[in-house]
Coordinates of C-alpha atoms in Angstrom, one line a residue:
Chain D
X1274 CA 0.0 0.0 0.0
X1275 CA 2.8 2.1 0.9
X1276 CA 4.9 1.1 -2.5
X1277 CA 1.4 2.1 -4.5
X1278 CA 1.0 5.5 -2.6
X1279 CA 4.8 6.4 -3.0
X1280 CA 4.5 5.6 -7.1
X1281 CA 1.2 8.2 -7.3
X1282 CA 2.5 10.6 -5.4
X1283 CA 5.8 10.3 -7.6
X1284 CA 3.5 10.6 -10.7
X1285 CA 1.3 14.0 -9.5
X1286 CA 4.6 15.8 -7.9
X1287 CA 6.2 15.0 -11.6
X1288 CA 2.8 16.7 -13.2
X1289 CA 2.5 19.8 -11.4
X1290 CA 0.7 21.8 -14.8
X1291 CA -2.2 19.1 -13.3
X1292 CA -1.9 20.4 -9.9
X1293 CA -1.4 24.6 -10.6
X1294 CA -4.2 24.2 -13.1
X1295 CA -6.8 23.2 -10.0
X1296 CA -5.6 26.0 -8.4
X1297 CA -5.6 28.7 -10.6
X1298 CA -10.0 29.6 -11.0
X1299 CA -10.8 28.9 -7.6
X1300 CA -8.4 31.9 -6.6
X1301 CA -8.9 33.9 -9.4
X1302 CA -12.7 33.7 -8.4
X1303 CA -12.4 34.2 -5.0
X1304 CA -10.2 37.0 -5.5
X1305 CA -12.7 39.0 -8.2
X1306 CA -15.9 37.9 -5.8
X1307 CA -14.2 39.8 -2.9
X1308 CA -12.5 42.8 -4.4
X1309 CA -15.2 43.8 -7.2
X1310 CA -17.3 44.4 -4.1
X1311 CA -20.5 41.8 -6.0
X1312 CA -21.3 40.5 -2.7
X1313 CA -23.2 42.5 -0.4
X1314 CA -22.5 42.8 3.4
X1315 CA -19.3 43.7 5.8
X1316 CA -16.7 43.1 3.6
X1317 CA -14.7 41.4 6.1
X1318 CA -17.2 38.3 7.1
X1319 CA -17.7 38.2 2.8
X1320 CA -14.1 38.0 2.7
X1321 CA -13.9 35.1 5.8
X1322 CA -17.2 33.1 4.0
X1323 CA -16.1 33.3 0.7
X1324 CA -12.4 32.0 1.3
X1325 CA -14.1 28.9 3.0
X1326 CA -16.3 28.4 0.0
X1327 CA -14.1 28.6 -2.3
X1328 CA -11.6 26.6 -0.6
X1329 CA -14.3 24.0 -0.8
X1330 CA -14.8 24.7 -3.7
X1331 CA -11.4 24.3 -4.8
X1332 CA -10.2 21.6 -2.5
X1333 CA -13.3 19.7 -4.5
X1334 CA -12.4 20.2 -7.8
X1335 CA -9.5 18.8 -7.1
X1336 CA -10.6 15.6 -5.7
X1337 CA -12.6 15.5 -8.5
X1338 CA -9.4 16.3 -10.8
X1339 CA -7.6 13.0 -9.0
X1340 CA -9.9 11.0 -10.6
X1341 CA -10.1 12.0 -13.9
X1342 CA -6.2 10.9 -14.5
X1343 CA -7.7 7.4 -14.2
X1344 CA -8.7 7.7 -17.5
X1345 CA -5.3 7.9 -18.9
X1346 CA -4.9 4.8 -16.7
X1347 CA -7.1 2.9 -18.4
X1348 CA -6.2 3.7 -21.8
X1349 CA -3.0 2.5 -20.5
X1350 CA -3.9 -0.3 -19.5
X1351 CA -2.5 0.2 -15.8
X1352 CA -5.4 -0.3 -13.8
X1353 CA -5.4 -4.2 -15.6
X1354 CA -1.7 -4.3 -14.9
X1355 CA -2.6 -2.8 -11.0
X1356 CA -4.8 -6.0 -10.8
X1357 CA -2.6 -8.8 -11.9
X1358 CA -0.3 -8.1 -9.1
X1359 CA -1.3 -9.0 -5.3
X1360 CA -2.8 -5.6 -4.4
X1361 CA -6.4 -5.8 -3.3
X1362 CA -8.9 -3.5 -5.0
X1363 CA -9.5 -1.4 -1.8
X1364 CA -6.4 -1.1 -1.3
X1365 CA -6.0 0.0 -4.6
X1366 CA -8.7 2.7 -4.0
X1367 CA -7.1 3.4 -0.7
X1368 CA -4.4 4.2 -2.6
X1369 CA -5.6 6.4 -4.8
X1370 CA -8.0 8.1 -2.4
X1371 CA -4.5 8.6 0.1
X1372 CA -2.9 10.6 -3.1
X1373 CA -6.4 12.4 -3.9
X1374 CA -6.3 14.0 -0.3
X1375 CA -2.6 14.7 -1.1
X1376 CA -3.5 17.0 -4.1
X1377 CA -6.3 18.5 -2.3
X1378 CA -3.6 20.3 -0.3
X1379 CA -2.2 23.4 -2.7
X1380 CA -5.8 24.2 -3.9
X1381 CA -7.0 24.6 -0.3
X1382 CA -3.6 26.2 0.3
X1383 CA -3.8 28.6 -2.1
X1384 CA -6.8 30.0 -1.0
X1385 CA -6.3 30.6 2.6
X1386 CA -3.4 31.8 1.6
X1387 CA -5.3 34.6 -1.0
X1388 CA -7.5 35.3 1.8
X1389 CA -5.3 36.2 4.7
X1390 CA -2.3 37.8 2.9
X1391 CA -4.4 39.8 0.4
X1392 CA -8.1 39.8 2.3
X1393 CA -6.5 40.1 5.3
X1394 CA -8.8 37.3 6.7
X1395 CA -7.5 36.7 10.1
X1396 CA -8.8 33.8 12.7
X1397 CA -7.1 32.4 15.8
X1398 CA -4.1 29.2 15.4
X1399 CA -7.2 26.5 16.9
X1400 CA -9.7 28.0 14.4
X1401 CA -7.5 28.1 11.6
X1402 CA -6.3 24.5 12.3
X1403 CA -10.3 23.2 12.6
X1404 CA -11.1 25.0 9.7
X1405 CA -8.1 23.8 7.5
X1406 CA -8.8 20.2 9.2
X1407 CA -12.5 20.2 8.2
X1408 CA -12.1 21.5 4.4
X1409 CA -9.2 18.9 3.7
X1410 CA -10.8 15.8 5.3
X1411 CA -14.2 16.7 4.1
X1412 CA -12.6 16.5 0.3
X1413 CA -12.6 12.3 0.7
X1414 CA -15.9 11.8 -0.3
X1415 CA -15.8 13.8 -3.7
X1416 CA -12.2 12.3 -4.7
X1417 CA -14.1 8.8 -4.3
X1418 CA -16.7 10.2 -6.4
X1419 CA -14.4 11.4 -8.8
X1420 CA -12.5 8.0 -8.3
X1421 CA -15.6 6.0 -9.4
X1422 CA -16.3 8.3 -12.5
X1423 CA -13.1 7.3 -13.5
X1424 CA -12.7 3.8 -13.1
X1425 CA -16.3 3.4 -14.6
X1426 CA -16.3 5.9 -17.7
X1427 CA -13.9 6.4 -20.3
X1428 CA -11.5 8.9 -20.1
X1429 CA -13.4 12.0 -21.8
X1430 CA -16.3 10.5 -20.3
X1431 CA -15.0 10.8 -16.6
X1432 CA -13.5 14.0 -17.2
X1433 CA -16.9 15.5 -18.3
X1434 CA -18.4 13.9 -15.5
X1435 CA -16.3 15.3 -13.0
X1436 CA -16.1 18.8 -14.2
X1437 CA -20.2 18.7 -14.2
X1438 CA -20.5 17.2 -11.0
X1439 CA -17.6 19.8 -9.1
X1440 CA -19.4 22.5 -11.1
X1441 CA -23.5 21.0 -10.0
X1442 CA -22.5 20.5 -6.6
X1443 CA -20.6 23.6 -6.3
X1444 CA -23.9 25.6 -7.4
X1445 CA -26.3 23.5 -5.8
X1446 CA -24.4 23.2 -2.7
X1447 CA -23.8 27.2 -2.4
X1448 CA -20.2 27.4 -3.0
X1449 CA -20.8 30.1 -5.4
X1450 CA -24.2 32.0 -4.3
X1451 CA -25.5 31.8 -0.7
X1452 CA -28.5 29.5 -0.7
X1453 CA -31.0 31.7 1.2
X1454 CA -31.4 33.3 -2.2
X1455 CA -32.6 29.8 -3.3
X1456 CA -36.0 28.6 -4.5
X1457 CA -37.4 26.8 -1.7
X1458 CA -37.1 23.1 -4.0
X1459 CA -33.7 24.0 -5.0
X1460 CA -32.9 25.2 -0.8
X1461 CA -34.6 21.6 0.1
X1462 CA -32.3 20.0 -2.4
X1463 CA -28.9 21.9 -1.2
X1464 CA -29.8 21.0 2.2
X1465 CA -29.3 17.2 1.3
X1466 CA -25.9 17.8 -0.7
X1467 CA -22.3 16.4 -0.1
X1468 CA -21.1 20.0 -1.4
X1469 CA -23.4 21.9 1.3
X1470 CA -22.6 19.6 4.2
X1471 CA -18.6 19.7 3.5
X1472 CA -18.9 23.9 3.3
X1473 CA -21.2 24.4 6.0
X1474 CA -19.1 22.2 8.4
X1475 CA -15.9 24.1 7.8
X1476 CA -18.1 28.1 7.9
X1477 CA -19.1 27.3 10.7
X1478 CA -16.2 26.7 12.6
X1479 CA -14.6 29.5 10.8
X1480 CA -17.8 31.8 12.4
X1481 CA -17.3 30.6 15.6
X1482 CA -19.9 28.2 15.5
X1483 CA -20.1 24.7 16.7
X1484 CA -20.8 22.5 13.5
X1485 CA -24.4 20.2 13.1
X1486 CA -24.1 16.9 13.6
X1487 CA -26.5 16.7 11.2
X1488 CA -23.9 18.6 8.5
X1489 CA -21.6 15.8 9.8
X1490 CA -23.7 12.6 9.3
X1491 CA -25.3 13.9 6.0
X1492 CA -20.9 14.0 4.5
X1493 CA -20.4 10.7 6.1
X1494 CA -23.5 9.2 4.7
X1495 CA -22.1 10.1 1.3
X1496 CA -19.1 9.1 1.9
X1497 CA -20.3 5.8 2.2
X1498 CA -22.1 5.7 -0.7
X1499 CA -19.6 7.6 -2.8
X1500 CA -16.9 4.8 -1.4
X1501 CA -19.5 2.2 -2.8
X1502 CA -19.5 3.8 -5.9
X1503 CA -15.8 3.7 -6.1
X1504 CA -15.4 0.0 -5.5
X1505 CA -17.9 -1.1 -8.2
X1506 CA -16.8 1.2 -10.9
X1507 CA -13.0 -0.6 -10.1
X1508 CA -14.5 -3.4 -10.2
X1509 CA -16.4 -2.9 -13.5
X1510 CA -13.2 -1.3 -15.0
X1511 CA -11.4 -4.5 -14.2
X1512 CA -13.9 -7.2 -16.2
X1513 CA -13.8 -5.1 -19.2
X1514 CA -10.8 -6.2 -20.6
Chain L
X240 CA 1.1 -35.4 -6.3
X241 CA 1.5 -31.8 -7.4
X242 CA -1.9 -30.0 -8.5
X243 CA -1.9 -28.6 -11.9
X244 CA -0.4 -24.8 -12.1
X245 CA -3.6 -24.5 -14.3
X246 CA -7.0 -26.3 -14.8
X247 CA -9.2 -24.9 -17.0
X248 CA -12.3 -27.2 -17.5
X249 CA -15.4 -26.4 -20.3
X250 CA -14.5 -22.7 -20.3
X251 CA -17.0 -20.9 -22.1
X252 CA -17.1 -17.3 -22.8
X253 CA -19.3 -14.8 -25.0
X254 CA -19.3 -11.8 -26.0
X255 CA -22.5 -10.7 -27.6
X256 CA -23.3 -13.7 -30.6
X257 CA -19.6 -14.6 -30.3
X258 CA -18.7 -17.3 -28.4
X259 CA -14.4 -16.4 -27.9
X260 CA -13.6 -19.3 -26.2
X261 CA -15.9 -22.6 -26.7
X262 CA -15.8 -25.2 -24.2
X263 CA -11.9 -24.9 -23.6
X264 CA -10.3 -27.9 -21.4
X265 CA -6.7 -27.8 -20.3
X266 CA -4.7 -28.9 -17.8
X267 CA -0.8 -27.6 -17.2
X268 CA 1.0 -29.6 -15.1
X269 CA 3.7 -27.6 -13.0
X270 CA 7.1 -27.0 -14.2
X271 CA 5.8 -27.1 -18.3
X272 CA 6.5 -24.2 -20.5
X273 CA 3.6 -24.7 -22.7
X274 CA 2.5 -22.4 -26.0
X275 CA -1.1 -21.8 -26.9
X276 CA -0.7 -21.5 -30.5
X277 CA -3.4 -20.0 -32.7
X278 CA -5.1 -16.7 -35.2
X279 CA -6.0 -13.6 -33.8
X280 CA -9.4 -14.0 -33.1
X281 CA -9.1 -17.9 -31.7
X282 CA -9.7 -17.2 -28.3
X283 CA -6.0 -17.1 -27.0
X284 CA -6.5 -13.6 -25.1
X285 CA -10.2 -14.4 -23.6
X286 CA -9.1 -17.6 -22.4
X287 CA -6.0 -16.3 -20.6
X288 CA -8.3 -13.2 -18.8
X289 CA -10.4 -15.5 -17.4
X290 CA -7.3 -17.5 -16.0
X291 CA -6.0 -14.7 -14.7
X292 CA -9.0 -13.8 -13.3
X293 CA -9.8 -10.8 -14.8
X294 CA -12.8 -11.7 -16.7
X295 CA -15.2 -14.6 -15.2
X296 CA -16.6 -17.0 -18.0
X297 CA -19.7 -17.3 -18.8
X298 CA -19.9 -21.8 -17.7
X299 CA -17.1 -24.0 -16.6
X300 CA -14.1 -23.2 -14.5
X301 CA -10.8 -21.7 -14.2
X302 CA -8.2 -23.1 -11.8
X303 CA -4.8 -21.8 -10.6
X304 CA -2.8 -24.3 -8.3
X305 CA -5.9 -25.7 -7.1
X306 CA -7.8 -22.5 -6.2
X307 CA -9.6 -19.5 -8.1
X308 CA -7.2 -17.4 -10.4
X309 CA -7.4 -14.2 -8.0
X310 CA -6.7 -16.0 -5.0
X311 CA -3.5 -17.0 -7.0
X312 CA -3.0 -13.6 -7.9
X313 CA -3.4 -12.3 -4.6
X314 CA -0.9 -14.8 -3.0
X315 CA 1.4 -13.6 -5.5
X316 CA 1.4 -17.0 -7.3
X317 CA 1.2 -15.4 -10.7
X318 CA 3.1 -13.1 -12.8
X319 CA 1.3 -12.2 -16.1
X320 CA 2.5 -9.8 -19.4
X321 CA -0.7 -8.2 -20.7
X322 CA -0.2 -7.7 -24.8
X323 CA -0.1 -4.3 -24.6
X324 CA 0.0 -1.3 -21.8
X325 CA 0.8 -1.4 -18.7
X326 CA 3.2 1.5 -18.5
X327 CA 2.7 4.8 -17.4
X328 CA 4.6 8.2 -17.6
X329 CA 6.9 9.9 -15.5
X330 CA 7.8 7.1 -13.7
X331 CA 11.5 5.1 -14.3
X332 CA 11.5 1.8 -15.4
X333 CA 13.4 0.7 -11.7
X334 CA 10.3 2.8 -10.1
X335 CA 7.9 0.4 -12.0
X336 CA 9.4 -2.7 -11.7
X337 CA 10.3 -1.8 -7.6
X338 CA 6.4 -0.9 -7.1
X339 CA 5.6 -4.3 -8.5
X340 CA 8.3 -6.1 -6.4
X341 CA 6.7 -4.4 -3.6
X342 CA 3.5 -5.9 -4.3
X343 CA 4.6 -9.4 -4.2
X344 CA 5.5 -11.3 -0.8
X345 CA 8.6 -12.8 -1.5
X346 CA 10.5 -10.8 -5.0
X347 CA 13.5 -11.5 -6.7
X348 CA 16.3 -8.7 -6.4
X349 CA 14.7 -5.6 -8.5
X350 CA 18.5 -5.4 -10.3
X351 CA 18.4 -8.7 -10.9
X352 CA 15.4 -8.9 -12.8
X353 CA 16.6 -5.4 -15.0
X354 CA 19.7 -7.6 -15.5
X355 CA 17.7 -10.5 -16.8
X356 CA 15.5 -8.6 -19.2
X357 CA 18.3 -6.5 -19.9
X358 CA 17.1 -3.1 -18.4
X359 CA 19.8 -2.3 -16.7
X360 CA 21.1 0.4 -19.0
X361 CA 17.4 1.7 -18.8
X362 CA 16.6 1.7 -15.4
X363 CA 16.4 5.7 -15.3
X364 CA 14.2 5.9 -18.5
X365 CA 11.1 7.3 -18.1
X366 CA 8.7 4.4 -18.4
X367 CA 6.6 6.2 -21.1
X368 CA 9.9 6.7 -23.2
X369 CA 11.4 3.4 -24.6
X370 CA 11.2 1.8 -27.9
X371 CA 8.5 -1.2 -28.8
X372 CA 11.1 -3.8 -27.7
X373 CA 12.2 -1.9 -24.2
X374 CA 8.4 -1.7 -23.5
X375 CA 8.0 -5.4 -23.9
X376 CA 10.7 -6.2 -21.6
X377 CA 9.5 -4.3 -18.7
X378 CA 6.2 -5.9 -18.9
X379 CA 8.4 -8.9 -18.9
X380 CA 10.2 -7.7 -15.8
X381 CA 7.1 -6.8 -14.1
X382 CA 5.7 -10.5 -15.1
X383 CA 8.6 -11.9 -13.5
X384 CA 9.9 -9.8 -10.9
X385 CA 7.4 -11.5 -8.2
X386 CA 9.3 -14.3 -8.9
X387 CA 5.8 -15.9 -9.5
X388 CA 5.0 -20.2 -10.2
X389 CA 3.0 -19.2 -12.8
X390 CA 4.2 -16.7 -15.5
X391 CA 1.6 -16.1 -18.1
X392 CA 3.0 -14.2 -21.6
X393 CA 0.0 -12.8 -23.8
X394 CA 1.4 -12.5 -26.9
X395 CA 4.5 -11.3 -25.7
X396 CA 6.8 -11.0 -29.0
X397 CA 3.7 -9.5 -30.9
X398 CA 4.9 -6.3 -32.9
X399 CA 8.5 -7.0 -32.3
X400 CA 10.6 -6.8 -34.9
X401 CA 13.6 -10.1 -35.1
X402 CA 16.0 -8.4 -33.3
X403 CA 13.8 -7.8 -30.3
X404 CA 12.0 -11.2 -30.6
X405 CA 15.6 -12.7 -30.3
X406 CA 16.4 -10.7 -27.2
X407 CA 12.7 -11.3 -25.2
X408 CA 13.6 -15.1 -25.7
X409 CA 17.0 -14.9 -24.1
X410 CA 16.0 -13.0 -21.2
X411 CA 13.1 -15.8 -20.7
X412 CA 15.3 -18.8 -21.5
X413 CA 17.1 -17.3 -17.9
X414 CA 13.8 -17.6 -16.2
X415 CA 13.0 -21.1 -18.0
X416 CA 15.5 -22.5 -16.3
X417 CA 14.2 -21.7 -12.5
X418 CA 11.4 -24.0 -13.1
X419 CA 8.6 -21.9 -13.3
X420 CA 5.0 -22.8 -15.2
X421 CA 5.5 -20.7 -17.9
X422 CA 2.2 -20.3 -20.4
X423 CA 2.8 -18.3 -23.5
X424 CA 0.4 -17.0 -26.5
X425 CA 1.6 -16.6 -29.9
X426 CA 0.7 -17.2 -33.3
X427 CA 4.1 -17.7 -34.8
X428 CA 4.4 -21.5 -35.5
X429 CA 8.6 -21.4 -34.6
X430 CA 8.2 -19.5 -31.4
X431 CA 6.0 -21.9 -30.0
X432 CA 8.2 -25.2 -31.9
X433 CA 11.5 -23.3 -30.6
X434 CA 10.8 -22.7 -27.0
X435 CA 7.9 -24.4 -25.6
X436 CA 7.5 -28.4 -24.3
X437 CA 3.8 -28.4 -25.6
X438 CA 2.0 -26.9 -28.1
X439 CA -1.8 -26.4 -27.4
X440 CA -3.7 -24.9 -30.6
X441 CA -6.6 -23.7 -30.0
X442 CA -9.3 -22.6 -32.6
X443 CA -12.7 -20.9 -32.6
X444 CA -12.0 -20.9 -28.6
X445 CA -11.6 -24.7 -28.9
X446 CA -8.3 -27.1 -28.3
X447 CA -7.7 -28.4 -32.0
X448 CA -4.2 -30.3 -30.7
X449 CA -2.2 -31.1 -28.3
X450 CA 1.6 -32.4 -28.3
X451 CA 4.9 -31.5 -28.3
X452 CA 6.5 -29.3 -31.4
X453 CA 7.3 -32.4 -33.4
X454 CA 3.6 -33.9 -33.8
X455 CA 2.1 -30.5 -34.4
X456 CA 4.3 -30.0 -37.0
X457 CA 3.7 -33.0 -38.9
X458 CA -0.1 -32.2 -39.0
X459 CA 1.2 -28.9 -40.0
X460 CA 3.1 -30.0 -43.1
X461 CA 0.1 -29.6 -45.2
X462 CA 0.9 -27.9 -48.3
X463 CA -1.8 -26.3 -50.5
X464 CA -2.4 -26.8 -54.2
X465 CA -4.8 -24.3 -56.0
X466 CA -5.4 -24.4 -59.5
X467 CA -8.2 -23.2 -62.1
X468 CA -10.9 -25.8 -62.9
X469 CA -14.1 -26.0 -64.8
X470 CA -16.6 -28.4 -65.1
X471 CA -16.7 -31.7 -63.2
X472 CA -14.4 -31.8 -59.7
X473 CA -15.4 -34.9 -58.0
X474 CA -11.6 -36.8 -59.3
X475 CA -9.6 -34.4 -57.5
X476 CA -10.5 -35.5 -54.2
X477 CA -8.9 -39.2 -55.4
X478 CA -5.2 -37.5 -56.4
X479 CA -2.5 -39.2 -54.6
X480 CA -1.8 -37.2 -51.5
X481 CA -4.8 -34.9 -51.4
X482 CA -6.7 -35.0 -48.0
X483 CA -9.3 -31.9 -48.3
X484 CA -10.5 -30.2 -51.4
X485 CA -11.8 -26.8 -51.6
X486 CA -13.6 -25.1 -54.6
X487 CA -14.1 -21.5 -54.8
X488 CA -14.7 -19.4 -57.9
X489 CA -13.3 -21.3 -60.7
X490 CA -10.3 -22.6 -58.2
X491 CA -9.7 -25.4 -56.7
X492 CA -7.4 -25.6 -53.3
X493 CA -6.4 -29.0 -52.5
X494 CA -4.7 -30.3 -49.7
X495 CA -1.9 -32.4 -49.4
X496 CA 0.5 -34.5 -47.4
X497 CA 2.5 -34.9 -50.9
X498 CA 2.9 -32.1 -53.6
X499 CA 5.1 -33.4 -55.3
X500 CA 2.4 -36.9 -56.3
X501 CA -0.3 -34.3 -56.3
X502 CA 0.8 -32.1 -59.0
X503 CA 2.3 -34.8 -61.0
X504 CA -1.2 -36.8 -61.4
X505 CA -2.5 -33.1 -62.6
X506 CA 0.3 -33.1 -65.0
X507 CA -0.2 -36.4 -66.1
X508 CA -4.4 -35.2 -66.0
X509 CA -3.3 -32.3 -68.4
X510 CA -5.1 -30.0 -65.6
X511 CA -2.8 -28.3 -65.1
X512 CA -3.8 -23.9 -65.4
X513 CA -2.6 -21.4 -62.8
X514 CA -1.0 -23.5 -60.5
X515 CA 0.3 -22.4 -57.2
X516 CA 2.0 -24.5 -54.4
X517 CA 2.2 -22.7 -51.1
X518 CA 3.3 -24.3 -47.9
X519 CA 1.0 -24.8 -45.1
X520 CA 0.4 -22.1 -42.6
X521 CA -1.1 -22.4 -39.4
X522 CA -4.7 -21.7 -41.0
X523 CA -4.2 -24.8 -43.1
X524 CA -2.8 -26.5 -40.0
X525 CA -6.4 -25.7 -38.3
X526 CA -8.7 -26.7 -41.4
X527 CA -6.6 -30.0 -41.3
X528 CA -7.0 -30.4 -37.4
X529 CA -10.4 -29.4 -37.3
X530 CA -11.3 -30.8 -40.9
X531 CA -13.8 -28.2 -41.3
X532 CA -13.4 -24.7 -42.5
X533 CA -12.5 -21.2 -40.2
X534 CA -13.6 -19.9 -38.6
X535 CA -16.9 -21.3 -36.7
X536 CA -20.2 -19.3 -37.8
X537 CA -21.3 -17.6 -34.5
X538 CA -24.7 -17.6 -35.7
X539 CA -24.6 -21.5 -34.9
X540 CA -23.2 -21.5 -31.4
X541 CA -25.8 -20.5 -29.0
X542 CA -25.7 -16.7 -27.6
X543 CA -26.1 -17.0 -23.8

């Protein structure tokens, strides 16, 4: 397990156009949402709330990005090769999802960074470590999502799928637009997302709030199913062949 | 009593109307290097996922040392080369082949192995960077480096040119020797005579024979004479030496265990218009093993 992390790490340090590209919107966004002055209210709880969101927001795509490589692994026939040696498909997965919460980091990074050295955003050591805590463990859900799209789809297939789904949930989930503005359907449906959970677990801290339980079992609930979702589509992605 | 490295009994796989491999029996007994000899399209590939375990078949079973394939696999029992694939960018070759050493419980020495598929020069590569031929031989040193009883080669000299088939067969007469099971795909007639014990052809996902170099090759010297006919045929089937007749067209291909009788009694017939002799090749081999023609119609086999 170790051998397997070590070797995808090795591959995503050697790519780092993969890893600066993920970087580069959420920031740029976060940056033109703050400063144009589009979002109403004290500019300095905008400037905390929206560096959390889109820090989610960012720390998801990337998940999301980690899977999408799988589809040049598949073309390549690695994941076949992956599974005529003795590793076990969850720890294959494992794996994968270990080196997913790996990338996660610079996207997060970079927009913490963006909003305390040029926002100014400033929050005590204990709340900066929860928050930073909550927004990079609450990314393993979406990289198994994104891990399933790509061991079940093709490679532009995957990569479609997980740029819609980073780009639904971050709507739907109100990474982008506060969801009090919502239609009460769409609010009911936000309510119930992965996106919504992971963001509202990691504002709230950053407020000075203690975060739900529900917020909490709602991410964990889909990171169950998401983890599901991974196993089968490695599984599927093995028999075709 | 050893159990069989490999026990494949009735395999049967489909895929849509076409049924790859047909009711394939075989058993390997440990220790045998053994070539499964046959077209593209006979079944070679499909039969060797499902022993490896990475397809299931559709009826009959798969056996590796006595147990399921992936419960081989995941003991580390097996080392496989896939046809194709398998390597991925910016990684080194000693990167790759480590990671898979790593995998298994009990490797052979990583620069051992680059010696033996002679890497060593290309350790540093980049994976992603290396000619047809390098490729080949790190999918050979990931196939072996486990130091596996059971080393499965699909295809493995396919789209080499000579030079590089020569090469992959030295490095694997070094592993030979260990004693391994070694099971090897091809569809080169002297790759299988020059370096396997047994020859298994297979045919329309069937066994058509079975035997060691020497008895295939007997079947297999069939040579074919075609010439232009017209009118009644039935008197070529009683030529001296011809064991199959085939008419097509206005042609007439005739098989036989002895040209040379064969075209004299056409001489001596005055039948003689466009003639060609051509030696047998492995098609021929399978019309005169199966005594019917390739390939079989799917349309006949039953789709699951």
């Amino acid at each position: 397990m170790i051998g397997y992390i070590r070797l995808e790490l090795l591959r995503v340090v050697r790519d780092l156009t993969f890893v600066l590209f993920g970087i580069a919107m959420p920031v740029v966004m976060y940056l033109i949402f703050t400063n144009l002055g589009l979002a109403p209210g004290d500019e300095r709880e905008v400037a905390l709330y929206l560096m959390v969101s889109m820090a989610a927001y960012g720390g998801m795509g990337a998940a999301f990005n980690n899977g999408t490589g799988l589809g040049e692994d598949k073309a390549l026939g690695w994941l076949r090769q992956l599974r005529l040696t003795p590793l076990r498909p969850v720890t294959v997965i494992a794996g994968k999802t270990v080196t997913g919460m790996a990338v996660v980091v610079p996207a997060i990074v970079a927009i913490l960074l963006a909003g305390t050295l040029i926002n100014g955003v400033s929050l005590s050591p204990g709340r900066w470590a929860a928050v930073i805590c909550l927004l990079w463990a609450g990314t393993v859900p979406f990289t198994l999502f994104g891990l399933g799209n790509g061991y079940r789809l093709t490679g532009q297939a995957a990569g479609i799928a997980n740029f819609a789904a980073g780009m639904a949930l971050a709507v739907v989930g109100g990474l982008w637009l506060p969801t009090d503005r919502f239609p009460g359907w769409l609010k009911a449906i936000s309510d119930w997302t992965p996106a919504r959970a992971y963001a509202d677990l990691a504002r709230d801290v950053a407020f000075g709030q203690a975060p739900t339980a529900r917020a909490a079992l709602i991410l964990l609930g889909w990171l169950a199913v998401f983890g599901l979702y991974a196993m089968y589509g490695y599984r599927r992605a093995g028999e075709r062949s | 009593m050893s159990v069989n490295a490999v026990t494949l009994t009735e395999l049967t796989k489909s895929f849509g109307t076409v049924r790859a491999v047909d009711g394939l029996t075989l058993d390997i007994p440990q220790g045998q290097t053994l070539a499964l000899l046959g077209p593209n399209g006979a079944g070679k590939s499909t039969a060797i996922g499902m022993l490896l375990g990475l397809s299931a078949p559709d009826s009959g079973t798969a056996e590796v040392f006595g147990g399921g394939p992936q419960a081989a696999v995941r003991a580390g029992r097996v080392g496989a080369m896939t046809q194709e694939g398998g390597l991925i960018p910016r990684v080194t070759v000693r990167e790759l082949v480590g990671f898979v050493a790593g995998c298994y419980p009990a490797p052979l020495p990583v620069d051992q192995v680059l010696a033996t598929a002679r890497l060593t020069g290309l350790a540093g590569r980049r994976a992603d960077r290396l000619s047809g031929g390098q490729a080949q031989r790190v999918r050979f040193a990931m196939a072996l480096v486990g130091d596996p009883g059971l080393l499965v080669l699909d295809e493995p000299t396919a789209a080499l040119d000579v030079e590089a088939r020569r090469e992959f067969w030295e490095g694997m007469h070094h592993f030979a020797a260990r004693g391994t099971t070694i099971l090897f795909s091809t569809h080169y007639l002297d790759e299988a005579d020059d370096h396997a014990d047994r020859i298994v052809m297979i045919s329309g996902g069937r066994v058509v024979a079975d035997g060691t170099a020497k008895e295939i090759k007997r079947v297999t010297a069939l040579t074919t004479v075609s010439l232009t006919v017209s009118g009644e045929t039935a008197w070529l089937a009683r030529l001296p030496g011809v064991s199959a007749v085939e008419i097509r067209g206005g042609r007439a291909r005739l098989r036989s265990t002895d040209s040379d009788a064969t075209v004299t009694a056409l001489a001596e017939a005055r039948a003689i218009r466009d003639l060609e002799v051509s030696p047998a090749d492995l098609e021929d081999a399978f019309v005169a093993l199966t005594a019917a023609p390739l390939p079989p119609t799917p349309e006949t086999s039953a789709a699951r």
